[in-house]
CSV table of C-alpha atoms and ligand atoms in Angstrom, one decimal:
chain,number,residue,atom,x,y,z
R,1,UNK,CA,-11.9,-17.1,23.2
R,2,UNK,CA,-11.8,-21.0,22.9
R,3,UNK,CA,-8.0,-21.9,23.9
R,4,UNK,CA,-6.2,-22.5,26.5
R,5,UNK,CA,-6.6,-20.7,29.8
R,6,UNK,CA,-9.4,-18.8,28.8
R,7,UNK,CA,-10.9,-21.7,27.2
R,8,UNK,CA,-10.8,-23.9,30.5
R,9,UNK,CA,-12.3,-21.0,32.4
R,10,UNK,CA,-15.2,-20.7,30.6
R,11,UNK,CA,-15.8,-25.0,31.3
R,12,UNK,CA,-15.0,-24.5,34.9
R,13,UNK,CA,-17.9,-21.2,34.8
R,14,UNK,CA,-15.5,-19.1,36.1
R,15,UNK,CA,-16.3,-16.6,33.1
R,16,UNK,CA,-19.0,-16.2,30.9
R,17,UNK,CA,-18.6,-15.0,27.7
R,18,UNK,CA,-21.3,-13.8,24.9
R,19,UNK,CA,-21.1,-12.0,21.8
R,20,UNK,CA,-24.2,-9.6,20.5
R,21,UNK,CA,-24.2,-8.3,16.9
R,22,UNK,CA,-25.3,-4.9,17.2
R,23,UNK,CA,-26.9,-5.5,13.2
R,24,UNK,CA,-29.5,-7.4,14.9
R,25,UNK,CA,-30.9,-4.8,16.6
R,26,UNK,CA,-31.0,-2.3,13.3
R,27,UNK,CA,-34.7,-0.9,12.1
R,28,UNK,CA,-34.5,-0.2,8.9
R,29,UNK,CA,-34.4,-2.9,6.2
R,30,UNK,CA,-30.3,-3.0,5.5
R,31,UNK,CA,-29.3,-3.2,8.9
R,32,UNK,CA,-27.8,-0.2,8.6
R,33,UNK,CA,-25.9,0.6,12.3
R,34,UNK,CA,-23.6,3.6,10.6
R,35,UNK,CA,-24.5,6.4,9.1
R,36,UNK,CA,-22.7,10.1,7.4
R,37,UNK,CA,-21.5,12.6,10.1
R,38,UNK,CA,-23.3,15.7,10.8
R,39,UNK,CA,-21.2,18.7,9.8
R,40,UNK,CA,-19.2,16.8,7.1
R,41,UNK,CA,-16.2,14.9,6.9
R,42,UNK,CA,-14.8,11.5,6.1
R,43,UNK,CA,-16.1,8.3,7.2
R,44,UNK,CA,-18.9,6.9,9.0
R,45,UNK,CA,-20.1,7.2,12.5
R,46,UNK,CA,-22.0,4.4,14.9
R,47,UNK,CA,-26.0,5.1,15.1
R,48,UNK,CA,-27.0,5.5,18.5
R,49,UNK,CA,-30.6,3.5,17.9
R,50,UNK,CA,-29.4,0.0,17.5
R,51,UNK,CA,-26.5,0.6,19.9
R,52,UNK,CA,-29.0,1.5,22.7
R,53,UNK,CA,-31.1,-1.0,22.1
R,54,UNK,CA,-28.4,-4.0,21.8
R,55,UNK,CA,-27.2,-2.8,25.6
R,56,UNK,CA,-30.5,-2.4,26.9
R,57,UNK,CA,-31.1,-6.5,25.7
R,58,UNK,CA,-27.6,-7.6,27.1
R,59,UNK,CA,-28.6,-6.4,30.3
R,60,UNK,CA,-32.2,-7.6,30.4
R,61,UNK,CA,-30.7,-11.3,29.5
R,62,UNK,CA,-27.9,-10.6,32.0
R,63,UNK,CA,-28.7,-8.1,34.6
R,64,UNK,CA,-27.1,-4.7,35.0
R,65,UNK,CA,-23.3,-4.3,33.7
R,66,UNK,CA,-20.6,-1.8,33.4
R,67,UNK,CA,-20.6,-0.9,29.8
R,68,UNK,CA,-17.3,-0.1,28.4
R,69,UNK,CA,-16.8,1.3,25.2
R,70,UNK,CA,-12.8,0.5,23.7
R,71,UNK,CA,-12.1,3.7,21.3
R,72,UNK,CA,-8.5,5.6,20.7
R,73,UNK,CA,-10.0,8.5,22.9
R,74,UNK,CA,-10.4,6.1,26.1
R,75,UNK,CA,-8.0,6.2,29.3
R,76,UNK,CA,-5.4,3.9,28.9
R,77,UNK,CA,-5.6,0.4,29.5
R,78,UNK,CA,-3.2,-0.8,32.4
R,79,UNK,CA,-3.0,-3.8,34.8
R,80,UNK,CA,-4.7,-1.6,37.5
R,81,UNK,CA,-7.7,-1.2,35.3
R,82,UNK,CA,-7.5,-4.7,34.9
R,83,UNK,CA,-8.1,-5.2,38.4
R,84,UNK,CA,-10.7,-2.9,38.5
R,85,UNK,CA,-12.8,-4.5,35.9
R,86,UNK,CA,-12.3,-7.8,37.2
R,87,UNK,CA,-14.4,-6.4,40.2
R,88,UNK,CA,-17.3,-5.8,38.3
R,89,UNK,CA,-19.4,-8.7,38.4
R,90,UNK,CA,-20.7,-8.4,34.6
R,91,UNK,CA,-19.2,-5.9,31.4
R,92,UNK,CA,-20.6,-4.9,28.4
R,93,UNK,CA,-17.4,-4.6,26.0
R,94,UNK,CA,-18.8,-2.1,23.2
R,95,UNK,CA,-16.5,-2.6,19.8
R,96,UNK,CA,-16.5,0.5,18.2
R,97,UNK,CA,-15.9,0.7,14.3
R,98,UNK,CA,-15.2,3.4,11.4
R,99,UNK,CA,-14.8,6.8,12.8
R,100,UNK,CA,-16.7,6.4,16.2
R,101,UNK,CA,-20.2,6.3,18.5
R,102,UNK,CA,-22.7,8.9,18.3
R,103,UNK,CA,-22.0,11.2,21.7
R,104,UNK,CA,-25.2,11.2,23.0
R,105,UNK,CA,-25.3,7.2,23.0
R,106,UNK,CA,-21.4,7.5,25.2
R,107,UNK,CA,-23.4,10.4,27.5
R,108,UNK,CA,-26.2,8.0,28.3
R,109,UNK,CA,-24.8,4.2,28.1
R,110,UNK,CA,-21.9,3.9,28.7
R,111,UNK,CA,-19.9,4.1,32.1
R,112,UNK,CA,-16.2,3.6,30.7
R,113,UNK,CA,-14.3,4.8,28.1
R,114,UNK,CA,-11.0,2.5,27.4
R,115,UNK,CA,-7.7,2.6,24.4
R,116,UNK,CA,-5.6,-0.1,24.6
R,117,UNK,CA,-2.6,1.8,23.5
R,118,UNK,CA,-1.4,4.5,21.5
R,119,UNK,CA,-1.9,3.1,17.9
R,120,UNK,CA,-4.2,2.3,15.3
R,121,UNK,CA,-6.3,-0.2,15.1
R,122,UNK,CA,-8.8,-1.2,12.5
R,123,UNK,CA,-11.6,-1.1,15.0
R,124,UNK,CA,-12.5,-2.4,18.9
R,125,UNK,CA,-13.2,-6.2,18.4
R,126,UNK,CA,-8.9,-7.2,18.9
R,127,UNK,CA,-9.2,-4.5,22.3
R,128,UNK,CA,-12.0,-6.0,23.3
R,129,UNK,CA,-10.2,-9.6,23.6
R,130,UNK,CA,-7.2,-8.1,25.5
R,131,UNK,CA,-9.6,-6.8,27.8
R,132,UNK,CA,-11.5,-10.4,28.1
R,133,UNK,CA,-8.3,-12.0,27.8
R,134,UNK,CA,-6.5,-10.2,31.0
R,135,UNK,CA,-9.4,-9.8,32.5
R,136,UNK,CA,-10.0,-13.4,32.5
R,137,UNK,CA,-6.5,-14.5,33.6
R,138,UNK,CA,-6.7,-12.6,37.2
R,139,UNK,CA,-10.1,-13.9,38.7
R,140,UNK,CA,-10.0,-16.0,41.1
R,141,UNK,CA,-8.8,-19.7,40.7
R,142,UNK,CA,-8.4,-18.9,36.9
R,143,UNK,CA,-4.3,-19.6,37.1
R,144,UNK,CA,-4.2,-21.3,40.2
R,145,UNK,CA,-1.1,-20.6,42.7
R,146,UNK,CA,1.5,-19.5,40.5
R,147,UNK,CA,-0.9,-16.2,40.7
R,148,UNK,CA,-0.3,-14.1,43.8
R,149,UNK,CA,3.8,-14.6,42.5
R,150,UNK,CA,3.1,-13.2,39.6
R,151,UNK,CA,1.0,-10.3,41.1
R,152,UNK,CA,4.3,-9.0,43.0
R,153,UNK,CA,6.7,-8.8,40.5
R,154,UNK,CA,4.0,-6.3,38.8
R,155,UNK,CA,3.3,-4.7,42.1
R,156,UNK,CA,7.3,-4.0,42.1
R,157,UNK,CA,7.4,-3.1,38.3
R,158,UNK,CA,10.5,-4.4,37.4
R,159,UNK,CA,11.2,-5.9,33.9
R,160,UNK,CA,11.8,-9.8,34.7
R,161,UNK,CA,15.2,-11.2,34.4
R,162,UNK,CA,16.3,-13.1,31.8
R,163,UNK,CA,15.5,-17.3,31.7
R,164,UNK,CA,17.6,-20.2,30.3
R,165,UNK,CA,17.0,-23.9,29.8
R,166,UNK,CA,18.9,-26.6,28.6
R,167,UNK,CA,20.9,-27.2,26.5
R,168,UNK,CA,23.5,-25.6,28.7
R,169,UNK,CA,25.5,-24.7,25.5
R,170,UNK,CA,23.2,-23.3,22.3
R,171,UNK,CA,24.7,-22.0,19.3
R,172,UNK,CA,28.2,-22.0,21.5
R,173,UNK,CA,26.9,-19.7,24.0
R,174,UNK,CA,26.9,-20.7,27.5
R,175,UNK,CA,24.6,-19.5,30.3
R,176,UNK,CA,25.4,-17.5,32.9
R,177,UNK,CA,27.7,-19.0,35.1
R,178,UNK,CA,26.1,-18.4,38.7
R,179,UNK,CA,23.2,-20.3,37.4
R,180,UNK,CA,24.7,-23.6,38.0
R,181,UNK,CA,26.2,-22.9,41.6
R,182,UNK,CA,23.1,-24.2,43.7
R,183,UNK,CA,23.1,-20.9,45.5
R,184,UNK,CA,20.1,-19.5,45.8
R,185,UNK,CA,20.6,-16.7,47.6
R,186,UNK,CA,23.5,-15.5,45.1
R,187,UNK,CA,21.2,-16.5,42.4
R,188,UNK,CA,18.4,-14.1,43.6
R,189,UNK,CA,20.6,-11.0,44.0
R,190,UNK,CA,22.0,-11.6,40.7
R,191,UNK,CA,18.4,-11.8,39.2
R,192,UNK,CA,17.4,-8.9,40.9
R,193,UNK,CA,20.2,-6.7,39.3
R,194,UNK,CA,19.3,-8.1,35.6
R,195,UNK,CA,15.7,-7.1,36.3
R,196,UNK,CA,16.9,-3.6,36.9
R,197,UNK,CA,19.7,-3.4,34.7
R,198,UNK,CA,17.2,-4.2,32.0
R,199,UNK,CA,14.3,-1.8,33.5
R,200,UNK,CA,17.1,1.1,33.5
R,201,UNK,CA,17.7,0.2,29.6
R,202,UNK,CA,14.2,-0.6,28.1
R,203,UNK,CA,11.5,1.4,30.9
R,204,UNK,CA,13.4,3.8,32.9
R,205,UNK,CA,9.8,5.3,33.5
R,206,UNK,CA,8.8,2.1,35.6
R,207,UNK,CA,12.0,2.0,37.5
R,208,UNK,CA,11.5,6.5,38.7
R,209,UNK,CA,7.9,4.8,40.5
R,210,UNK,CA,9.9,2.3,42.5
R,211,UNK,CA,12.9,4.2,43.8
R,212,UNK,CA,11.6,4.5,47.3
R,213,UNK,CA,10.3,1.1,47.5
R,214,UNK,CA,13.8,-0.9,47.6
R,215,UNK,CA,14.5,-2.4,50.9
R,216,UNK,CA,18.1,-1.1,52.8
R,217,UNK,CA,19.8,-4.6,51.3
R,218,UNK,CA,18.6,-3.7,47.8
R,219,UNK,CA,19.8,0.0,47.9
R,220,UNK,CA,23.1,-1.6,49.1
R,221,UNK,CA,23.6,-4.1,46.3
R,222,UNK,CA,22.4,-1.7,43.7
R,223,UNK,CA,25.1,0.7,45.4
R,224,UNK,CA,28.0,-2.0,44.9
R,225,UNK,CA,27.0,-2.4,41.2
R,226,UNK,CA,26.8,1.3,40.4
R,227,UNK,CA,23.1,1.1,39.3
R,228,UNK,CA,21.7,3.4,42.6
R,229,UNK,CA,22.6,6.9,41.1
R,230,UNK,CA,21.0,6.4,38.2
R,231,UNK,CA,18.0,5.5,39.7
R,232,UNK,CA,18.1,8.2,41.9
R,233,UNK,CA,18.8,10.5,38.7
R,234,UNK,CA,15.4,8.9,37.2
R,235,UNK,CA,13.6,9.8,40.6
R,236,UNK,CA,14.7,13.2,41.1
R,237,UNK,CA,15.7,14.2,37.5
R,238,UNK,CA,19.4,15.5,38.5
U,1,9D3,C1,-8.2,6.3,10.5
U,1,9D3,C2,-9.2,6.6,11.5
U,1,9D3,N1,-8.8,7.5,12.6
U,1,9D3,C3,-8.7,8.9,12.2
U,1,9D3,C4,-7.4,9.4,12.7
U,1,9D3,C5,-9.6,7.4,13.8
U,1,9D3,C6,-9.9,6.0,14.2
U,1,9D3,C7,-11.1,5.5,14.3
U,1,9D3,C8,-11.3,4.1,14.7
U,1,9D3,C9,-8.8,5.2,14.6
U,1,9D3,C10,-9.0,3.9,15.0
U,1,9D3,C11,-10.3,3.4,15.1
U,1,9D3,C12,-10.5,2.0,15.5
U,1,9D3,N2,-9.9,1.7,16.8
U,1,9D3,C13,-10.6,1.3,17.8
U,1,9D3,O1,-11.8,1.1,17.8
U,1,9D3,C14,-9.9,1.1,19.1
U,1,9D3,C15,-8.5,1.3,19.5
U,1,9D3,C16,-7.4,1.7,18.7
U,1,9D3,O2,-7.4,2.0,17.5
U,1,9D3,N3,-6.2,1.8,19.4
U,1,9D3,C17,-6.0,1.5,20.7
U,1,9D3,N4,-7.1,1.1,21.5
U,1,9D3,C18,-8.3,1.0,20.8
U,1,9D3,S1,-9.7,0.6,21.6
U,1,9D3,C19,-10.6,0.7,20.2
């Protein structure tokens, strides 16, 4: 939380960002915030006590936020969440550890239930920094202009093309040749068909979303490079 991008965002008070120990705000004399699950089992589950009382501070010292607790049984994190969040003008990122919260706590305080992805983790304190992390990255002013480019080759969901820099020759392998010919236009087209050669190969689930969104010249290049059927195979499933 103290390099780089986010780092400078955080000096510029574009974000704020504070961290609560949930031990502080324990009763009994070991801090205890976990405790054995009712009806048996294995592990340990979050008490709802200290939990409460932790979010309740957080929003006295901060006003009202939208408190969003990252466990494995949440909806899955994507860049249209991200927006979403980055809406809200303060979030209270709940770390869950060992086997979980209390239900009752996740009925009463908290609005939003978030996974990251589907594997396992050793708790919700890495989640929470992706969230803070991506989050952070799409207010406003945070990456400057290079943003709203950025933005569209998401909106379109295709894998980016591949990139080269010098040396123009590495290990004996050259770049592509087109690279060097100064036209742009050429250059484009052919980095458009990478992007969806690649998207076909490695997320063929991205590429059945965009089928109707290709413009008439796209549909005709991806035609002449016998990439359009498959597409259309992905779309309609025959
Ligand atoms: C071995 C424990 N698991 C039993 C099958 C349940 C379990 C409890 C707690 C699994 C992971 C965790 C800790 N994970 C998180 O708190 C977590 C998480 C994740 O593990 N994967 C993806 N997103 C998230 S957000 C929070």
């Amino acid at each position: 939380m103290n390099e780089s991008i986010i780092r400078r965002a955080k000096e510029a008070g574009q974000v704020q960002i504070n961290i609560t120990n949930i031990r502080d705000f324990a009763t009994d004399k070991h801090s205890m915030t976990d405790d054995r699950p009712f009806g048996g089992g294995e592990g340990m589950v979050m008490k709802p006590e200290p939990l409460k009382t932790a979010i309740e501070s957080v929003k006295v010292k901060n006003g009202s936020g939208h408190v969003v607790l990252l466990s494995p049984q949440g909806r899955q994190y994507n860049q249209k969440v991200v927006q979403e969040l980055s809406g809200k003008e303060h979030l209270i990122l709940i770390c869950g550890r060992y086997e979980g919260v209390d239900k009752r706590l996740i009925d009463v305080s908290v609005d939003d239930e978030i996974s990251i992805g589907d594997y396992i983790l050793t708790g919700g304190e890495l989640a929470a920094m992706i969230i803070v992390d991506s989050v952070t990255r799409v207010l406003p002013g945070v990456l400057g202009c290079s943003d709203s480019a950025e933005k569209d080759t998401f909106s379109r969901r295709l894998l980016k093309h591949p990139q080269y820099t010098r040396p123009r020759v590495f290990d004996g392998v050259e770049i592509p040749e087109i690279l060097l010919s100064g036209d742009h236009a050429k250059i484009e087209q052919y980095r458009f068909l990478e992007s969806v050669r690649r998207t076909l190969e490695r997320r063929p689930d991205l590429l059945a979303q965009e089928y109707g969104s290709f413009s008439k010249a796209e549909v005709n290049l991806l035609k002449k490079n016998q990439l359009f059927d498959q597409i259309k195979k992905l779309h309609t499933g025959r």
